[in-house]
């Protein structure tokens, strides 16, 4: 039996054979094909120009898809491989609120080769085993392919089928004619989608998770999703430390002004600073100041704002786990985070607003003098400058210890979801490959 006959037989056996509608779709959309990528209706199939250059470099041809029956939209994050090139992970995700099955056993897949005209071909890479991974309740799913040898440079057609329909919308079920629903007979009968990709291309991204002896879904989720998110938060933490250092420098400068600014011999005495910010320091150098371009800025403080955290985030990462360092022995991380939320809001800003500003003769600038008194304006300006510097620092510290560090810990919580609630479907019952 020839390759074409085997492809046709494979398609008929698993109800993946082409319907006439796909031919009409292909011809119509082919007119508008630019740079070789187009998504065809609900099937999520992509038309592409599989030139020799494309085969060498392009790893992903389908960046988004729509499930054929329930019309859920999803994105393909990328194609990831190991250093040896014999493992490939196709990572996809649905919106966080999408009604999908979080049980990997509810999915199966079919793998075929494909040419530039969407014709099915045999898969050239031998010995491919596949597994389907659901990454907790995050909305991320992935198909892991493990081959006997490095993947050939070949465009592969991966059809993922949900044995249980992902969602139901009566309005969508009643809309459109048969031709409008899907270009493939099986896409009308089953809820499924297609991804065209080339794991042998140089454009595939290598990740550490695929070089490990045993595949760890949590490591893969960290490599693909959380690592970039973590870096964004770390960059924001660094920028906030720079701002806090600037605020502290302003506080020092305006405090010095208290000694030198006088009105008829009167001057302001240094105010009693709220304990929550008194004695705080930001040490180290920023990335722009460091010779190696790596920031070493660190907040040194004896007080943590309500709902905040004292965390040396530079010493670890989300995959290694920050919560393990913070959560006291005998307490769950859920209880720990709940207790921090119950601490309420930071009152430092209000304390600064109520701060008394006492003059050298014992009078109080805000209560004993009119704000419009032009004679006291030099002292009023010094007071306002220092007070604002305190406010700016207090706000920055609260955002740093509470908001931003909580964002970082939120990634840790997502990873724990993957570790606790992830599922896997593997073996012949999951992947069927056309050889």
Coordinates of C-alpha atoms in Angstrom, one line a residue:
X1 CA 0.0 0.0 0.0
X2 CA 1.4 3.4 -1.0
X3 CA 1.9 6.4 1.4
X4 CA -1.2 8.1 0.0
X5 CA -3.4 5.0 0.4
X6 CA -2.1 4.5 3.9
X7 CA -2.9 8.1 4.8
X8 CA -6.4 7.8 3.4
X9 CA -7.0 4.5 5.3
X10 CA -5.7 6.0 8.5
X11 CA -8.0 9.0 8.1
X12 CA -11.1 6.8 7.5
X13 CA -10.3 4.5 10.3
X14 CA -10.2 7.3 12.9
X15 CA -12.7 9.6 11.2
X16 CA -10.0 12.1 10.2
X17 CA -10.8 12.0 6.5
X18 CA -11.2 15.3 4.6
X19 CA -14.7 16.5 3.8
X20 CA -15.2 18.4 0.6
X21 CA -15.7 21.6 2.6
X22 CA -12.0 21.7 3.4
X23 CA -11.1 21.7 -0.2
X24 CA -13.3 24.8 -0.8
X25 CA -11.9 26.4 2.3
X26 CA -8.4 25.7 1.2
X27 CA -8.9 27.1 -2.3
X28 CA -10.7 30.2 -1.0
X29 CA -8.2 31.0 1.7
X30 CA -5.3 30.1 -0.4
X31 CA -5.8 33.3 -2.3
X32 CA -5.1 35.3 0.8
X33 CA -2.2 33.2 2.1
X34 CA 0.7 35.4 3.1
X35 CA 3.9 34.1 4.6
X36 CA 2.2 30.7 4.7
X37 CA 0.1 30.9 7.8
X38 CA -3.8 30.8 7.9
X39 CA -6.3 29.4 10.3
X40 CA -9.2 27.6 8.7
X41 CA -12.5 28.0 10.6
X42 CA -13.3 25.9 13.6
X43 CA -10.8 23.1 12.7
X44 CA -7.8 25.2 13.7
X45 CA -5.9 23.8 10.7
X46 CA -3.2 26.1 9.3
X47 CA -2.2 26.4 5.7
X48 CA 1.5 26.9 5.3
X49 CA 4.2 27.1 2.7
X50 CA 6.6 24.2 3.6
X51 CA 9.6 25.5 1.8
X52 CA 13.0 24.1 2.6
X53 CA 13.8 27.3 4.6
X54 CA 10.5 26.9 6.5
X55 CA 11.2 23.3 7.3
X56 CA 14.6 24.2 8.6
X57 CA 13.6 27.0 10.9
X58 CA 9.9 27.3 11.5
X59 CA 8.8 25.2 14.5
X60 CA 5.2 26.4 14.8
X61 CA 2.6 27.1 12.1
X62 CA -0.5 27.3 14.3
X63 CA -0.5 29.9 17.0
X64 CA -4.2 29.7 17.9
X65 CA -7.1 27.3 17.5
X66 CA -10.8 27.0 18.0
X67 CA -12.4 23.7 19.1
X68 CA -14.7 22.4 16.4
X69 CA -18.0 21.9 18.2
X70 CA -17.9 24.0 21.4
X71 CA -15.9 26.8 19.7
X72 CA -13.6 27.5 22.6
X73 CA -10.6 29.6 21.6
X74 CA -7.1 28.6 22.6
X75 CA -3.5 29.6 22.0
X76 CA -0.4 27.5 21.2
X77 CA 2.4 28.8 23.3
X78 CA 5.2 27.1 21.4
X79 CA 7.1 23.9 20.5
X80 CA 9.8 23.0 23.1
X81 CA 12.5 20.4 22.8
X82 CA 15.4 18.9 24.6
X83 CA 19.1 19.3 23.7
X84 CA 19.1 15.9 21.9
X85 CA 16.1 16.8 19.8
X86 CA 14.2 13.6 20.5
X87 CA 11.6 15.0 22.8
X88 CA 9.1 17.7 21.9
X89 CA 6.4 19.4 24.0
X90 CA 3.5 21.3 22.3
X91 CA 2.2 23.7 24.9
X92 CA -1.3 25.1 24.6
X93 CA -3.7 27.0 26.9
X94 CA -7.3 28.0 27.1
X95 CA -8.5 31.1 29.0
X96 CA -8.5 30.7 32.7
X97 CA -12.3 30.7 32.9
X98 CA -12.9 28.3 30.0
X99 CA -15.1 25.3 30.8
X100 CA -12.8 22.5 29.9
X101 CA -12.1 19.0 31.3
X102 CA -9.1 19.0 33.7
X103 CA -8.8 15.2 33.4
X104 CA -6.2 14.2 30.9
X105 CA -7.9 10.9 30.4
X106 CA -10.7 12.8 28.5
X107 CA -8.3 13.6 25.6
X108 CA -6.7 11.6 22.8
X109 CA -4.6 12.6 19.8
X110 CA -3.7 11.6 16.3
X111 CA -0.4 12.4 14.7
X112 CA 0.2 12.6 10.9
X113 CA 2.7 14.1 8.6
X114 CA 1.5 17.0 6.4
X115 CA 2.5 18.7 3.2
X116 CA 2.0 22.3 2.1
X117 CA -1.5 21.5 0.7
X118 CA -2.7 19.9 4.0
X119 CA -2.4 16.4 2.5
X120 CA -1.7 13.7 5.0
X121 CA 1.6 11.9 4.9
X122 CA 3.2 9.3 7.1
X123 CA 5.3 10.4 10.0
X124 CA 9.0 10.0 9.2
X125 CA 10.4 10.0 12.7
X126 CA 10.1 6.5 14.2
X127 CA 9.2 5.3 17.6
X128 CA 7.1 8.2 18.8
X129 CA 5.4 7.8 22.1
X130 CA 3.0 10.5 23.3
X131 CA 1.4 11.7 26.5
X132 CA -1.2 14.4 27.3
X133 CA -0.7 16.6 30.3
X134 CA -3.2 18.9 32.1
X135 CA -1.4 21.4 34.2
X136 CA -3.8 21.6 37.2
X137 CA -6.6 24.2 36.9
X138 CA -4.4 26.7 35.1
X139 CA -6.0 26.2 31.6
X140 CA -2.6 24.9 30.3
X141 CA -2.4 21.6 28.5
X142 CA 0.4 19.9 26.6
X143 CA 1.3 17.0 24.3
X144 CA 4.6 15.5 25.0
X145 CA 6.2 13.4 22.2
X146 CA 9.2 11.1 22.9
X147 CA 10.9 9.6 19.8
X148 CA 13.6 7.0 19.3
X149 CA 15.8 9.5 17.5
X150 CA 15.9 13.2 16.9
X151 CA 12.8 14.5 15.1
X152 CA 13.1 14.8 11.4
X153 CA 12.4 18.2 9.8
X154 CA 8.8 17.5 8.9
X155 CA 5.6 19.4 9.4
X156 CA 3.3 17.3 11.7
X157 CA -0.4 17.5 12.0
X158 CA -1.5 16.9 15.6
X159 CA -5.3 16.5 16.0
X160 CA -6.4 16.7 19.7
X161 CA -9.8 15.2 20.4
X162 CA -11.8 15.8 23.6
X163 CA -13.8 12.6 24.2
X164 CA -16.1 14.7 26.4
X165 CA -17.2 18.0 24.8
X166 CA -15.4 20.9 26.5
X167 CA -18.5 23.1 27.0
X168 CA -22.0 23.5 25.6
X169 CA -23.6 26.6 24.2
X170 CA -27.1 25.9 22.8
X171 CA -26.9 29.1 20.6
X172 CA -23.7 27.9 19.0
X173 CA -25.0 24.4 18.5
X174 CA -28.0 25.7 16.5
X175 CA -26.1 28.2 14.3
X176 CA -24.8 27.6 10.8
X177 CA -25.0 25.0 8.1
X178 CA -23.0 21.9 8.0
X179 CA -20.5 23.5 5.6
X180 CA -19.9 26.3 8.1
X181 CA -19.2 24.1 11.1
X182 CA -16.0 22.4 10.1
X183 CA -14.0 21.4 7.1
X184 CA -13.5 17.9 8.3
X185 CA -16.2 15.3 8.9
X186 CA -14.6 14.3 12.2
X187 CA -14.5 17.9 13.4
X188 CA -18.3 18.0 13.1
X189 CA -18.7 14.7 15.0
X190 CA -16.1 15.3 17.7
X191 CA -14.9 18.3 19.7
X192 CA -11.3 18.7 18.5
X193 CA -8.6 20.9 17.0
X194 CA -5.5 20.8 15.0
X195 CA -2.0 22.1 15.5
X196 CA 0.7 22.1 12.7
X197 CA 4.2 22.1 14.0
X198 CA 7.8 21.0 13.1
X199 CA 9.7 19.8 16.2
X200 CA 12.8 19.2 14.1
X201 CA 13.1 22.9 13.2
X202 CA 15.7 25.1 14.7
X203 CA 13.0 27.5 15.8
X204 CA 11.9 25.1 18.6
X205 CA 12.9 26.3 22.1
X206 CA 15.0 24.1 24.4
X207 CA 13.8 23.8 28.0
X208 CA 15.5 22.1 31.0
X209 CA 12.4 20.1 31.8
X210 CA 12.9 17.9 28.7
X211 CA 16.5 17.2 29.5
X212 CA 15.6 15.5 32.8
X213 CA 15.5 11.7 33.0
X214 CA 11.9 11.8 34.1
X215 CA 9.5 14.5 32.8
X216 CA 8.3 16.8 35.6
X217 CA 5.1 18.7 34.4
X218 CA 5.8 21.3 37.1
X219 CA 9.3 22.0 35.8
X220 CA 7.9 22.3 32.3
X221 CA 5.1 24.7 33.4
X222 CA 7.8 26.8 35.2
X223 CA 10.1 26.8 32.1
X224 CA 7.4 27.7 29.7
X225 CA 5.0 29.9 31.7
X226 CA 6.1 31.0 35.1
X227 CA 9.8 31.8 34.5
X228 CA 9.0 34.8 32.3
X229 CA 6.3 35.9 34.7
X230 CA 8.7 35.6 37.6
X231 CA 11.3 37.7 35.8
X232 CA 8.7 40.4 35.1
X233 CA 7.9 40.6 38.8
X234 CA 11.6 40.5 39.8
X235 CA 12.2 43.4 37.5
X236 CA 9.3 45.3 39.2
X237 CA 10.8 44.5 42.6
X238 CA 14.1 45.9 41.5
X239 CA 12.6 49.1 40.1
X240 CA 10.7 49.5 43.4
X241 CA 13.9 49.2 45.3
X242 CA 15.5 51.9 43.2
X243 CA 12.5 54.1 43.9
X244 CA 12.7 53.4 47.6
X245 CA 16.4 54.2 47.7
X246 CA 15.6 57.5 46.0
X247 CA 12.9 58.2 48.6
X248 CA 15.3 57.5 51.5
X249 CA 17.9 59.9 49.9
X250 CA 15.2 62.6 49.7
X251 CA 14.3 62.0 53.3
X252 CA 18.0 62.4 54.3
X253 CA 18.3 65.6 52.3
X254 CA 15.1 67.2 53.5
X255 CA 16.0 66.2 57.1
X256 CA 19.2 68.1 56.7
X257 CA 17.2 71.1 55.6
X258 CA 15.5 71.2 59.0
X259 CA 18.8 72.4 60.5
X260 CA 19.6 75.0 58.0
X261 CA 16.1 76.5 57.2
X262 CA 15.1 79.2 59.8
X263 CA 12.6 82.0 60.1
X264 CA 13.5 84.7 62.6
X265 CA 15.7 82.1 64.5
X266 CA 13.0 79.4 64.5
X267 CA 13.5 76.0 63.0
X268 CA 11.8 72.7 62.8
X269 CA 12.9 69.9 65.1
X270 CA 13.2 66.4 63.4
X271 CA 9.9 64.7 63.7
X272 CA 9.3 61.3 65.4
X273 CA 9.3 58.9 62.4
X274 CA 6.7 56.0 62.4
X275 CA 8.5 52.8 63.6
X276 CA 7.3 51.0 60.5
X277 CA 9.8 52.9 58.4
X278 CA 12.3 54.3 60.9
X279 CA 15.8 53.0 60.3
X280 CA 15.1 51.4 56.9
X281 CA 17.9 51.1 54.4
X282 CA 18.3 50.0 50.8
X283 CA 21.8 48.7 50.3
X284 CA 23.7 47.4 47.3
X285 CA 23.8 48.6 43.7
X286 CA 21.3 48.6 40.9
X287 CA 21.7 46.8 37.6
X288 CA 22.8 50.0 35.8
X289 CA 25.5 50.6 38.4
X290 CA 26.9 47.0 38.6
X291 CA 29.8 46.0 36.4
X292 CA 28.1 42.7 35.7
X293 CA 24.7 44.3 35.1
X294 CA 23.2 42.4 38.1
X295 CA 21.4 44.3 40.8
X296 CA 22.2 43.6 44.4
X297 CA 19.7 46.1 46.0
X298 CA 18.3 44.8 49.3
X299 CA 15.8 46.3 51.7
X300 CA 17.0 46.2 55.3
X301 CA 14.1 46.8 57.7
X302 CA 13.1 45.7 61.2
X303 CA 9.4 46.0 60.3
X304 CA 7.1 44.3 57.7
X305 CA 4.0 46.2 56.6
X306 CA 0.7 44.5 57.5
X307 CA -0.1 41.9 54.9
X308 CA 3.5 42.0 53.7
X309 CA 6.4 39.6 53.6
X310 CA 10.1 39.6 54.5
X311 CA 11.5 37.5 51.7
X312 CA 15.0 37.3 50.2
X313 CA 13.7 36.6 46.8
X314 CA 17.1 36.9 45.1
X315 CA 18.2 33.7 46.8
X316 CA 15.6 31.4 45.2
X317 CA 13.0 31.0 42.5
X318 CA 9.4 29.9 42.1
X319 CA 10.3 26.4 41.1
X320 CA 12.4 25.8 44.2
X321 CA 9.6 27.4 46.2
X322 CA 9.4 30.6 48.3
X323 CA 6.5 29.5 50.5
X324 CA 8.5 26.7 52.0
X325 CA 10.9 29.3 53.4
X326 CA 8.1 31.6 54.7
X327 CA 5.4 29.2 56.1
X328 CA 6.0 28.3 59.7
X329 CA 6.3 24.6 60.6
X330 CA 2.9 23.0 61.3
X331 CA 0.9 25.6 59.2
X332 CA -0.4 25.2 55.7
X333 CA 0.4 27.8 53.1
X334 CA -3.3 28.5 52.7
X335 CA -3.6 29.3 56.4
X336 CA -0.4 31.4 56.2
X337 CA -1.5 33.5 53.3
X338 CA -5.0 33.9 54.9
X339 CA -3.5 35.2 58.1
X340 CA -1.5 37.8 56.2
X341 CA -4.6 39.0 54.4
X342 CA -6.3 39.3 57.8
X343 CA -3.7 41.8 59.1
X344 CA -5.5 44.6 57.4
X345 CA -4.1 47.7 55.6
X346 CA -1.0 49.7 56.3
X347 CA -1.6 52.7 58.5
X348 CA 1.8 54.3 58.1
X349 CA 0.5 56.9 55.6
X350 CA -2.1 58.1 58.1
X351 CA 0.5 58.3 60.8
X352 CA 2.7 60.5 58.6
X353 CA -0.3 62.8 57.9
X354 CA -0.9 63.1 61.7
X355 CA 2.8 63.7 62.5
X356 CA 3.3 66.8 64.7
X357 CA 5.9 69.3 63.4
X358 CA 7.3 71.1 66.4
X359 CA 9.3 74.3 66.2
X360 CA 12.4 75.1 68.3
X361 CA 10.3 77.3 70.6
X362 CA 7.9 74.4 71.3
X363 CA 5.0 75.7 69.1
X364 CA 3.5 73.4 66.4
X365 CA 3.7 74.6 62.8
X366 CA 0.4 73.1 61.6
X367 CA -1.8 74.0 64.6
X368 CA -0.3 77.3 65.9
X369 CA 0.2 79.0 62.5
X370 CA -2.0 79.6 59.6
X371 CA -1.2 77.8 56.4
X372 CA -1.4 81.1 54.6
X373 CA 1.1 82.7 56.8
X374 CA 3.8 83.8 54.3
X375 CA 6.3 84.5 57.0
X376 CA 6.4 80.7 57.8
X377 CA 6.5 79.6 54.2
X378 CA 10.2 78.5 54.2
X379 CA 9.4 76.1 57.2
X380 CA 6.2 75.0 55.6
X381 CA 8.0 74.1 52.4
X382 CA 10.6 72.0 54.3
X383 CA 7.8 70.3 56.2
X384 CA 5.9 69.5 53.1
X385 CA 9.0 68.2 51.3
X386 CA 9.9 65.9 54.1
X387 CA 6.4 64.8 54.7
X388 CA 5.9 63.9 51.1
X389 CA 9.2 62.0 51.0
X390 CA 8.0 59.9 54.0
X391 CA 4.7 59.3 52.2
X392 CA 6.4 58.3 49.0
X393 CA 8.7 55.9 50.8
X394 CA 5.9 54.4 52.9
X395 CA 3.8 53.8 49.8
X396 CA 6.7 52.2 47.9
X397 CA 7.6 49.9 50.8
X398 CA 4.0 48.8 51.1
X399 CA 3.8 48.0 47.4
X400 CA 7.2 46.2 47.6
X401 CA 6.5 44.0 50.7
X402 CA 2.8 43.4 50.1
X403 CA 1.7 43.8 46.5
X404 CA 4.8 42.7 44.6
X405 CA 6.0 40.0 46.9
X406 CA 2.4 38.6 47.0
X407 CA 2.5 38.5 43.2
X408 CA 5.6 36.4 43.4
X409 CA 4.1 34.1 45.9
X410 CA 1.0 33.8 43.7
X411 CA 3.2 32.1 41.1
X412 CA 4.3 29.7 43.8
X413 CA 0.6 28.9 44.4
X414 CA 0.1 28.3 40.7
X415 CA 3.0 25.8 40.6
X416 CA 1.6 24.0 43.6
X417 CA -1.7 23.7 41.7
X418 CA 0.1 22.0 38.9
X419 CA 2.0 19.7 41.3
X420 CA -1.2 18.7 43.2
X421 CA -3.8 18.6 40.5
X422 CA -2.1 17.8 37.3
X423 CA -3.1 14.7 35.3
X424 CA -1.6 12.6 32.6
X425 CA -2.9 10.3 29.8
X426 CA -0.3 8.2 28.0
X427 CA 0.2 5.0 26.0
X428 CA -1.5 3.7 23.0
X429 CA -4.9 4.8 24.3
X430 CA -3.8 8.4 23.9
X431 CA -1.7 8.8 20.7
X432 CA -2.2 7.1 17.4
X433 CA 0.5 7.8 14.8
X434 CA 0.5 7.2 11.1
X435 CA 3.7 5.5 10.0

